[in-house]
XYZ file of C-alpha atoms in Angstrom:
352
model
C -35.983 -8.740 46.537
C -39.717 -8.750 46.309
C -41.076 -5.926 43.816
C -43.393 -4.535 46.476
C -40.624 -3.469 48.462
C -38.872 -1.505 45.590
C -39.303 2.054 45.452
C -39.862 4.179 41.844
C -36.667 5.295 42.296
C -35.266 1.845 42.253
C -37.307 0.934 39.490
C -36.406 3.149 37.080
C -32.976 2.437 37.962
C -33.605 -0.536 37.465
C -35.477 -0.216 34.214
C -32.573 1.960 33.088
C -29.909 -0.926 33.416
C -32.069 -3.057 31.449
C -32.750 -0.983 28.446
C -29.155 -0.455 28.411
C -28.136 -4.170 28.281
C -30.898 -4.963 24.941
C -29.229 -1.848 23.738
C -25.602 -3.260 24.340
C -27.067 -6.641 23.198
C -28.898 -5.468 19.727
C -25.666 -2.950 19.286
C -23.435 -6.477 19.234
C -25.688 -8.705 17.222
C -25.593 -5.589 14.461
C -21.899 -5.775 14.743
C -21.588 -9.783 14.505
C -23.691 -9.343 11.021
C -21.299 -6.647 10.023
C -18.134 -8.649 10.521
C -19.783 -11.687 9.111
C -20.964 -9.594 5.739
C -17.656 -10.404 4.084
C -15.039 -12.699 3.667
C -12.816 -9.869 2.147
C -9.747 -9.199 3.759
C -8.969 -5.261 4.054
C -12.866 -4.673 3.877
C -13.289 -6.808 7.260
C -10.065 -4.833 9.020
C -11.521 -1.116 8.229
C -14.825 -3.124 9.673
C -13.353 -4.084 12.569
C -11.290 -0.579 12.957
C -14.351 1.468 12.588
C -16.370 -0.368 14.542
C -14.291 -0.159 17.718
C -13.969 3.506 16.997
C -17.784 4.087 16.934
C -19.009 0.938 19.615
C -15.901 1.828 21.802
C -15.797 5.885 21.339
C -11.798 5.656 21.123
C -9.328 8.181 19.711
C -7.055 5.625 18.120
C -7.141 1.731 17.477
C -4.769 -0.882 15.591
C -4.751 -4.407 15.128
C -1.594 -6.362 14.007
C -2.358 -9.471 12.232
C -1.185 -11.447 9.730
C -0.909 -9.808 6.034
C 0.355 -13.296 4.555
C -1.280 -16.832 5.227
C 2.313 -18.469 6.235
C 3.487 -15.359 7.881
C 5.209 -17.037 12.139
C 4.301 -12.847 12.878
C 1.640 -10.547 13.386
C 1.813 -7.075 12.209
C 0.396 -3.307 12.991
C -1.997 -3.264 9.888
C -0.821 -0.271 8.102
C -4.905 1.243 8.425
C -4.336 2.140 11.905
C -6.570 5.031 13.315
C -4.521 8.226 15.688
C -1.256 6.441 16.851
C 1.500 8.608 15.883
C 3.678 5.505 13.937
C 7.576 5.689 13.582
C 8.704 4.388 10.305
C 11.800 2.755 10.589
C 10.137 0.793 13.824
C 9.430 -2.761 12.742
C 5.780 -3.357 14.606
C 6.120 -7.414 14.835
C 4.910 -9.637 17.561
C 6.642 -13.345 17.106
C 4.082 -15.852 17.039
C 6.411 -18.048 19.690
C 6.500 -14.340 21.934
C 5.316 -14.845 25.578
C 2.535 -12.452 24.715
C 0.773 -14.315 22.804
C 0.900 -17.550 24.611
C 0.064 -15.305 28.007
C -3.503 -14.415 25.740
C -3.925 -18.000 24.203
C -4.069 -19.273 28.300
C -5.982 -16.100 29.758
C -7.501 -14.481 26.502
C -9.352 -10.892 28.066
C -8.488 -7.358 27.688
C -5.473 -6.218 29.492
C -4.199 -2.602 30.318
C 0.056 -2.032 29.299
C 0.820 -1.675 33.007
C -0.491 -5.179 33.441
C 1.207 -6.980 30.521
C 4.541 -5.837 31.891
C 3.863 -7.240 35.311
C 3.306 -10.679 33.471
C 5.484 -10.901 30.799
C 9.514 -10.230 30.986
C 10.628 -6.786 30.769
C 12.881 -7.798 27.951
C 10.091 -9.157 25.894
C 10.383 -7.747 21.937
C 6.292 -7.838 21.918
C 6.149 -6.131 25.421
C 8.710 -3.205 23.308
C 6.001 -3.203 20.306
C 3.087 -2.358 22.334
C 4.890 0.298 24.622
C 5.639 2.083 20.751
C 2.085 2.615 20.500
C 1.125 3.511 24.683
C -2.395 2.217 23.966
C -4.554 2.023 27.130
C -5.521 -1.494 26.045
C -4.973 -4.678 24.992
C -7.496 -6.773 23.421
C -6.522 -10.392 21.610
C -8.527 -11.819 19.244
C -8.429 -15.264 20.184
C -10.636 -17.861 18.306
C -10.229 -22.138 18.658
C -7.487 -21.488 20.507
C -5.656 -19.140 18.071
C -4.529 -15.738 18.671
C -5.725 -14.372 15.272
C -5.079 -10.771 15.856
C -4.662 -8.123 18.762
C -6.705 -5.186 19.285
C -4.676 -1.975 20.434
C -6.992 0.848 21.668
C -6.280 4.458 22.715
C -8.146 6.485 25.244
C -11.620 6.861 25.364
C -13.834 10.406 24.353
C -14.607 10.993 27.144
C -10.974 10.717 28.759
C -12.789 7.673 31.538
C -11.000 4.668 32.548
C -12.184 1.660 30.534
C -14.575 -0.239 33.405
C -14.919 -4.215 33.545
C -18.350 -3.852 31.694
C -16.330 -1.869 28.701
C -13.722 -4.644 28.839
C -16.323 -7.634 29.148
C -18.223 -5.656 26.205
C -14.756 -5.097 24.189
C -13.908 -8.639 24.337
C -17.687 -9.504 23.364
C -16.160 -8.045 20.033
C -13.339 -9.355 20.210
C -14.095 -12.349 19.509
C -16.496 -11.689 16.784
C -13.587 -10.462 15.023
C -11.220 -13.188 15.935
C -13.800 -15.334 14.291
C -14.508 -13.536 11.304
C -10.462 -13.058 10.495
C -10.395 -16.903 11.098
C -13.414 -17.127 8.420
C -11.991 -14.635 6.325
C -8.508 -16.565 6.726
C -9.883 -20.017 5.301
C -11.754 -18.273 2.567
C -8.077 -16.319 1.687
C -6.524 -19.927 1.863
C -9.207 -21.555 -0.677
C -8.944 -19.366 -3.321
C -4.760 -18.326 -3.134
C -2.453 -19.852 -5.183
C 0.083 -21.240 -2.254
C 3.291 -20.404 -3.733
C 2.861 -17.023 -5.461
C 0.415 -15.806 -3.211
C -1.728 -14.358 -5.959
C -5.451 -15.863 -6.720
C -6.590 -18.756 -7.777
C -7.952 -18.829 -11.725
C -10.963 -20.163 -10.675
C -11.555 -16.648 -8.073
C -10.112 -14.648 -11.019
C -13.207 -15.953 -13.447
C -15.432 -15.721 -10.490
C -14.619 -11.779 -9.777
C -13.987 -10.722 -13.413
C -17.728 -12.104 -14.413
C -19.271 -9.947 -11.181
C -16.780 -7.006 -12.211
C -18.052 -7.578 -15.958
C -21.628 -7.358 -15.258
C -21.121 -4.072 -13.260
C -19.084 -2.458 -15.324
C -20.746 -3.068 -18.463
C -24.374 -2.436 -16.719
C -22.817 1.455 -15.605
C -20.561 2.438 -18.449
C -17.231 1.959 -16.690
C -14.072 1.098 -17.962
C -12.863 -2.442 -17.537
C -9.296 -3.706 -18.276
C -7.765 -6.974 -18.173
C -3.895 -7.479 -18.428
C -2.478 -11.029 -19.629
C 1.120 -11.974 -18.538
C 3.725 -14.926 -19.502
C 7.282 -15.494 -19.017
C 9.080 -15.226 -21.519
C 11.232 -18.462 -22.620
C 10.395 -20.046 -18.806
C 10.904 -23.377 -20.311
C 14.389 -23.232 -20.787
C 15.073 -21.199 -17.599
C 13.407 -24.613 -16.125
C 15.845 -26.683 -18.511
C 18.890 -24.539 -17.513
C 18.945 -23.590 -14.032
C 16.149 -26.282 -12.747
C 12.551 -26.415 -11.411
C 13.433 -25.136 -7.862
C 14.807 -22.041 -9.359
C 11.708 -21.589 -11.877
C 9.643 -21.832 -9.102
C 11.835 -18.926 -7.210
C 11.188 -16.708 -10.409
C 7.597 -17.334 -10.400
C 7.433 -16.080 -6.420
C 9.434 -12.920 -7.424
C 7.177 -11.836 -10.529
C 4.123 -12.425 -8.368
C 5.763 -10.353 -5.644
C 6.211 -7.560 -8.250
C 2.981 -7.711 -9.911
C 1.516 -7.636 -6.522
C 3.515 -4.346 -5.219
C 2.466 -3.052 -8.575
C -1.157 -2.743 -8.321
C -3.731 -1.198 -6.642
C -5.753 -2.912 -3.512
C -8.814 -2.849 -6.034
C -7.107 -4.750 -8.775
C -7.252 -8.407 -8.793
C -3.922 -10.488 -9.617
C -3.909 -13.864 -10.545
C -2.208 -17.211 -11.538
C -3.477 -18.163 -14.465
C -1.933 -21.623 -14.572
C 1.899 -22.556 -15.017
C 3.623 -19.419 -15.797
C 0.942 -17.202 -16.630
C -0.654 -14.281 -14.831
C -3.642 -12.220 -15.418
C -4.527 -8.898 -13.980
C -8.233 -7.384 -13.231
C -8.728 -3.182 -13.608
C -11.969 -1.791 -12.366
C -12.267 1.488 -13.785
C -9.008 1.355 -15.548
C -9.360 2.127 -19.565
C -6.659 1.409 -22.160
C -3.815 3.945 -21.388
C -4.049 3.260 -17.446
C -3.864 -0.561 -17.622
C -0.662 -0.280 -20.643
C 0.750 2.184 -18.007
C 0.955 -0.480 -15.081
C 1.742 -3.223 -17.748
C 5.068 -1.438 -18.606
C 5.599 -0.878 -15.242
C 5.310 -4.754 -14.560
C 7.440 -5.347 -17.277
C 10.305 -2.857 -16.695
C 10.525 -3.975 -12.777
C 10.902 -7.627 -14.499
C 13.359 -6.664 -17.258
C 15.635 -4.796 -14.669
C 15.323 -7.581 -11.721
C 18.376 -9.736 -10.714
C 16.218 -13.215 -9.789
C 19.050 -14.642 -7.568
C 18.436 -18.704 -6.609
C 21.468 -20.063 -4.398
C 24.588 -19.346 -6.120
C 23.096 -18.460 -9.627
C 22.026 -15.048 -11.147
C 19.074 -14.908 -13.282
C 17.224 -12.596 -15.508
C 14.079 -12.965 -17.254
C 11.476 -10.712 -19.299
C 7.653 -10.478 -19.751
C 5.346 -10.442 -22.643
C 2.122 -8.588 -21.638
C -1.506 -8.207 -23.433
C -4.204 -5.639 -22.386
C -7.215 -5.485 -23.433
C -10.202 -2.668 -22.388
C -13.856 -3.862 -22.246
C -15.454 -3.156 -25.549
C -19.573 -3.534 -25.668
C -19.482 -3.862 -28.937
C -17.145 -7.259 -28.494
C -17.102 -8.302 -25.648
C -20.409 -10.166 -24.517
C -19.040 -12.219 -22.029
C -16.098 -11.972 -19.627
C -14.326 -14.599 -20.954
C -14.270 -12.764 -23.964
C -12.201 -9.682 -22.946
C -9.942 -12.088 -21.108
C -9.719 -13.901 -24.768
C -8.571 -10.527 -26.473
C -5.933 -10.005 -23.759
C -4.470 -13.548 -24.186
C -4.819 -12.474 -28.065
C -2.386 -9.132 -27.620
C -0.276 -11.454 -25.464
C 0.771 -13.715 -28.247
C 1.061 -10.478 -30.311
C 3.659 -9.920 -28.009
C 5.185 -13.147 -28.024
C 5.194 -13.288 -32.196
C 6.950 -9.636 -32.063
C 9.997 -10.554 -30.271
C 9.006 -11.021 -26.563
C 9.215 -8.638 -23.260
C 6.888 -5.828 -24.779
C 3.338 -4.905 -24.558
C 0.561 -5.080 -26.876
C -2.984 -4.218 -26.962
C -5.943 -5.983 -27.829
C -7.518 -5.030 -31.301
């Protein structure tokens, strides 16, 4: 249309849809730097949670993903936002689940009404989302990979999400889908593949940032040291296979032992180490015997065989009149360690 035959009226109409599209537009490149600020795991998910609550103006929003690298499932992340959750309701979608392979062919937001017009009624994923009555759908789809789903709850304002919302919802969509993917990769390079804890090389990485902070503020610092006891002969005895099934279960245990801000790792063979931020002395020998108890009491079953083990454990507390570098609080922990060893084995000692 020419622009002498517009009117003011259309004009600042018109005017008005623009300076709402390089709002929409400078709103999403501010998001894509947000989700590509870190490669850290939970800190990306309450990114991507938050962020659909405050882009989106919703009530409630999920995601399910995957919480372990080799996991054939996605989950409800338990830092869901407003859906009323029942407990003894497992939320898994099946990564072979007609759901997801309906979003890897025609990835875009969906409402619930229209999933179950696509999808069989009988569908376990189709069940999951019907849990939660979200008023949409959104998969994260990146390369071809579903790499999360979005679930959202109403809107504010109570209004029916429009195409624009959904084009603009899937806009971040897949700005997630790609950061997860990142964040994924990054999660793959630095885990240990068979106990799931980090890599020694991360450990040293994070302990040095963690040691400069720390001893830059004031704030406590401790670092817990970790061997099997007698894992040799368990190897000799029982075989490799079932040392390796040992090694899984400690890591499982030292992992649901800790906090989300402590760092676990595999410090090579059957060693572990443990990173505290803000944790002194009495705090990190209080989660050390609770590693080692849970050890002590565990029934490590491989095939037909029943196995027990124990721990020897060394903590040490950042001490600026010692410790200079990082590597040397992590050398006073491995020094309590063998303290523990030479005093009989499955105990805990602290550095001197």
């Amino acid at each position: 249309m020419p622009t002498e035959h517009i009117d003011s009226q259309s004009l600042v109409s018109l005017k008005a849809d623009y300076d709402k599209k390089i709002y929409d537009l400078n709103q999403l490149i501010e998001v894509s730097r947000s989700l590509n600020s870190t490669l850290d795991f939970p800190i990306l998910i309450e990114s991507i949670l938050y962020i659909c609550m405050g882009q989106l103006r919703v009530l409630n929003v999920g995601i399910f993903i995957k919480d372990q690298l080799e996991q054939d499932h996605l989950s409800l992340h338990r830092n869901y936002k407003g859906f009323e959750i029942d407990h003894d309701f497992d939320y898994l979608i099946p990564e072979d689940s007609a759901l997801l392979n309906l979003f890897k062919r025609e990835p875009k937001a969906y409402m619930l009404g229209e999933l179950a017009q696509l999808i069989p009624g009988d569908e376990q994923s189709l069940s999951v989302l019907r849990q939660l009555t979200p008023s949409l759908i959104v998969p994260l789809v990146a390369k071809g990979s579903v790499n999360g789903i979005l679930v959202l709850g109403e809107g504010m304002d109570g209004e029916i999400f429009s195409q624009e919302n959904k084009e603009y919802i899937m806009t971040i969509g897949l700005f997630a889908a790609t950061a997860i993917q990142n964040a994924s990769l990054y999660e793959m390079a630095t885990t240990d593949m068979m106990t799931k804890l980090k890599l020694k090389h991360y450990f040293m990485t994070t302990l040095g940032e963690q040691f400069e902070r720390s001893s830059r503020k004031g704030e406590n610092l401790s670092v817990i040291m970790i061997d099997i006891d007698h894992f040799k002969i368990l190897n000799d005895t029982y075989g490799h296979s079932c040392g390796d099934h040992v090694l899984i279960k400690v890591a499982n245990i030292i992992r649901n032992s800790i906090r989300r801000v402590d760092v676990a790792a595999r410090y090579g063979g059957e060693e572990f180490v443990i990173l505290l931020p803000e944790a002194d002395q009495d705090m990190a020998v209080a989660v050390a015997e609770r590693i080692r108890t849970k050890v002590e009491k565990h029934i490590f079953r491989y095939e037909e065989e029943e196995v027990s083990t124990s721990i020897s454990l060394g903590v040490a507390q950042l001490n600026p009149g010692k410790d200079f570098t990082s590597e040397s609080l992590v050398k006073r922990a491995d020094a309590a360690l063998y303290q523990s060893k030479h005093r009989g084995r499955n105990r805990v000692s602290t550095a001197v």
